[in-house]
Amino acid sequence: MNINPRRTPLIAGNWKMNLDHLQAIAFVQKLAWNLKDAGHDFAAVEVAVFPPFTDLRSVQTLVSADKLPLAFGAQDVSAQDSGAYTGEISGAFLAQLECQYVIIGHSERRTLHNESDEQVAAKVTAALKHNLVPLICVGESAEDLAVHGPSAVPVAQLRAALAGVTNAADIVVAYEPVWAIGSGQAATPEQAEQVAAALRGVLADTLGQDVADKTRILYGGSVKSGNIAAFMREPNVDGALVGGASLDIPEFSSIVRYQKHVDL
Ligand code: PGA
């Protein structure tokens, strides 16, 4: 099933702080074999992994040597290009490692590292400058949801994140309710659709209908093989950002192959 032929679904695995570079090599090799063995059509459903920074060179070498049809990216990027920023990683370095994507504004960075909407916007601009596709995460806490209702906070976060984005930009948006991340309690497909539709409205408002139509909006938060198909049936959900379940090869492969294992 591909509800929206203009948008190729994307299943993205956010490893967070898991798997060192040696584990990453074994993992990516097995994942690619597993999906190839199963006859996965990578052009029909794109697969991307987001390892820790220290794994990226190994993943790049493997993907390029074995011509694996997997995309990969980083979990964060500096807003700066170079200079006295101890501990930061430049988008230029990520581009050199052939990263296609970079996650920006994940809720763990917003909460644990106090990243502001302004910093998120600056990072989005930096990613685009280096031809990296920013995977912009937005999402509300349980308290936000109770106080502001659905979509208010994600909509405001997306507007802020797009401050420096032009309508020529290639971006991906991920709606990840904070209360659903790692909790085992996913949003309902209807909740995900409601917010994804509102986010598409923001894209149309700020970047134009054309960009809104072609930009992929992912859902993230306790995605598993058992619930992915229901999310993918929603017209505004174009994929998933998967955390915990992306570390289990059979489970992640099954999520990637949602079109095959569940009746749609
Ligand atoms: P989860 O994490 O799938 O473990 O809920 C999602 C994420 O944080 O991107």
PDB file of N, CA and C in Angstrom, residues 4 28 34 43 51 54 63 97 99 103 108 126 129 133 149 162 166 172 178 185 190 196 208 220 239 243 254:
ATOM      1  N   ASN A   4       0.150   7.620  -0.762  1.00  0.00           N
ATOM      2  CA  ASN A   4       0.517   8.844  -1.436  1.00  0.00           C
ATOM      3  C   ASN A   4       1.712   8.638  -2.338  1.00  0.00           C
ATOM      4  N   VAL A  28      24.411  -3.707  10.890  1.00  0.00           N
ATOM      5  CA  VAL A  28      23.995  -3.187   9.584  1.00  0.00           C
ATOM      6  C   VAL A  28      24.104  -4.278   8.514  1.00  0.00           C
ATOM      7  N   ASN A  34      19.128  -9.535   5.971  1.00  0.00           N
ATOM      8  CA  ASN A  34      17.783  -9.942   6.371  1.00  0.00           C
ATOM      9  C   ASN A  34      16.729  -9.359   5.422  1.00  0.00           C
ATOM     10  N   ALA A  43      13.269   0.635  -2.884  1.00  0.00           N
ATOM     11  CA  ALA A  43      12.768   1.832  -3.579  1.00  0.00           C
ATOM     12  C   ALA A  43      11.335   2.127  -3.160  1.00  0.00           C
ATOM     13  N   PRO A  51      22.957   5.775  13.677  1.00  0.00           N
ATOM     14  CA  PRO A  51      23.862   5.304  14.731  1.00  0.00           C
ATOM     15  C   PRO A  51      24.497   6.483  15.480  1.00  0.00           C
ATOM     16  N   THR A  54      30.213   7.990  16.624  1.00  0.00           N
ATOM     17  CA  THR A  54      31.461   7.210  16.516  1.00  0.00           C
ATOM     18  C   THR A  54      31.318   6.001  15.601  1.00  0.00           C
ATOM     19  N   VAL A  63      28.557   0.382   4.018  1.00  0.00           N
ATOM     20  CA  VAL A  63      27.478   0.653   3.062  1.00  0.00           C
ATOM     21  C   VAL A  63      28.066   0.894   1.674  1.00  0.00           C
ATOM     22  N   LEU A  97      31.054  12.212   5.496  1.00  0.00           N
ATOM     23  CA  LEU A  97      30.818  10.791   5.786  1.00  0.00           C
ATOM     24  C   LEU A  97      29.623  10.253   5.003  1.00  0.00           C
ATOM     25  N   CYS A  99      26.559  11.039   5.069  1.00  0.00           N
ATOM     26  CA  CYS A  99      25.255  10.977   5.742  1.00  0.00           C
ATOM     27  C   CYS A  99      24.248  11.673   4.826  1.00  0.00           C
ATOM     28  N   ILE A 103      19.020  13.788  12.390  1.00  0.00           N
ATOM     29  CA  ILE A 103      17.886  14.037  13.296  1.00  0.00           C
ATOM     30  C   ILE A 103      18.151  15.354  14.025  1.00  0.00           C
ATOM     31  N   GLU A 108      14.640  14.027  23.403  1.00  0.00           N
ATOM     32  CA  GLU A 108      15.688  13.789  24.405  1.00  0.00           C
ATOM     33  C   GLU A 108      16.718  14.914  24.386  1.00  0.00           C
ATOM     34  N   ALA A 126      21.813  24.795   9.421  1.00  0.00           N
ATOM     35  CA  ALA A 126      23.179  24.265   9.238  1.00  0.00           C
ATOM     36  C   ALA A 126      23.139  22.966   8.436  1.00  0.00           C
ATOM     37  N   LYS A 129      22.524  23.671   4.802  1.00  0.00           N
ATOM     38  CA  LYS A 129      23.706  24.283   4.195  1.00  0.00           C
ATOM     39  C   LYS A 129      24.681  23.215   3.702  1.00  0.00           C
ATOM     40  N   VAL A 133      19.632  16.177   4.839  1.00  0.00           N
ATOM     41  CA  VAL A 133      18.185  16.337   5.012  1.00  0.00           C
ATOM     42  C   VAL A 133      17.883  16.328   6.511  1.00  0.00           C
ATOM     43  N   GLY A 149      -3.993  20.969  24.347  1.00  0.00           N
ATOM     44  CA  GLY A 149      -4.729  20.154  23.378  1.00  0.00           C
ATOM     45  C   GLY A 149      -3.801  19.597  22.325  1.00  0.00           C
ATOM     46  N   LEU A 162      11.262  25.947  11.182  1.00  0.00           N
ATOM     47  CA  LEU A 162      11.333  26.278   9.753  1.00  0.00           C
ATOM     48  C   LEU A 162      11.771  27.719   9.499  1.00  0.00           C
ATOM     49  N   THR A 166      13.902  27.506   3.189  1.00  0.00           N
ATOM     50  CA  THR A 166      13.255  28.018   1.976  1.00  0.00           C
ATOM     51  C   THR A 166      12.439  26.892   1.332  1.00  0.00           C
ATOM     52  N   VAL A 172      12.413  16.309   6.324  1.00  0.00           N
ATOM     53  CA  VAL A 172      11.489  15.291   6.821  1.00  0.00           C
ATOM     54  C   VAL A 172      11.059  15.769   8.200  1.00  0.00           C
ATOM     55  N   VAL A 178       6.025  13.077  23.316  1.00  0.00           N
ATOM     56  CA  VAL A 178       7.023  12.734  24.337  1.00  0.00           C
ATOM     57  C   VAL A 178       6.523  11.587  25.212  1.00  0.00           C
ATOM     58  N   GLN A 185       3.524   2.941  25.114  1.00  0.00           N
ATOM     59  CA  GLN A 185       2.172   3.435  24.907  1.00  0.00           C
ATOM     60  C   GLN A 185       2.163   4.377  23.700  1.00  0.00           C
ATOM     61  N   GLU A 190      -5.275   7.609  14.899  1.00  0.00           N
ATOM     62  CA  GLU A 190      -6.087   8.819  14.705  1.00  0.00           C
ATOM     63  C   GLU A 190      -5.378  10.040  15.289  1.00  0.00           C
ATOM     64  N   ALA A 196      -0.289  14.982  12.292  1.00  0.00           N
ATOM     65  CA  ALA A 196       0.429  14.993  11.008  1.00  0.00           C
ATOM     66  C   ALA A 196      -0.280  15.916  10.010  1.00  0.00           C
ATOM     67  N   GLY A 208       4.676  26.394   1.138  1.00  0.00           N
ATOM     68  CA  GLY A 208       3.866  26.209  -0.079  1.00  0.00           C
ATOM     69  C   GLY A 208       3.310  24.802  -0.183  1.00  0.00           C
ATOM     70  N   GLY A 220       6.517   8.789  15.433  1.00  0.00           N
ATOM     71  CA  GLY A 220       7.453   8.069  16.293  1.00  0.00           C
ATOM     72  C   GLY A 220       6.943   8.014  17.715  1.00  0.00           C
ATOM     73  N   GLY A 239       5.650   7.321   7.312  1.00  0.00           N
ATOM     74  CA  GLY A 239       6.743   6.487   7.797  1.00  0.00           C
ATOM     75  C   GLY A 239       6.833   6.576   9.296  1.00  0.00           C
ATOM     76  N   GLY A 243      12.618   3.857  17.769  1.00  0.00           N
ATOM     77  CA  GLY A 243      13.722   3.825  18.726  1.00  0.00           C
ATOM     78  C   GLY A 243      14.015   2.402  19.146  1.00  0.00           C
ATOM     79  N   SER A 254      10.605  -6.425  10.277  1.00  0.00           N
ATOM     80  CA  SER A 254       9.169  -6.622  10.171  1.00  0.00           C
ATOM     81  C   SER A 254       8.432  -5.264  10.081  1.00  0.00           C
TER      82      SER A 254
END
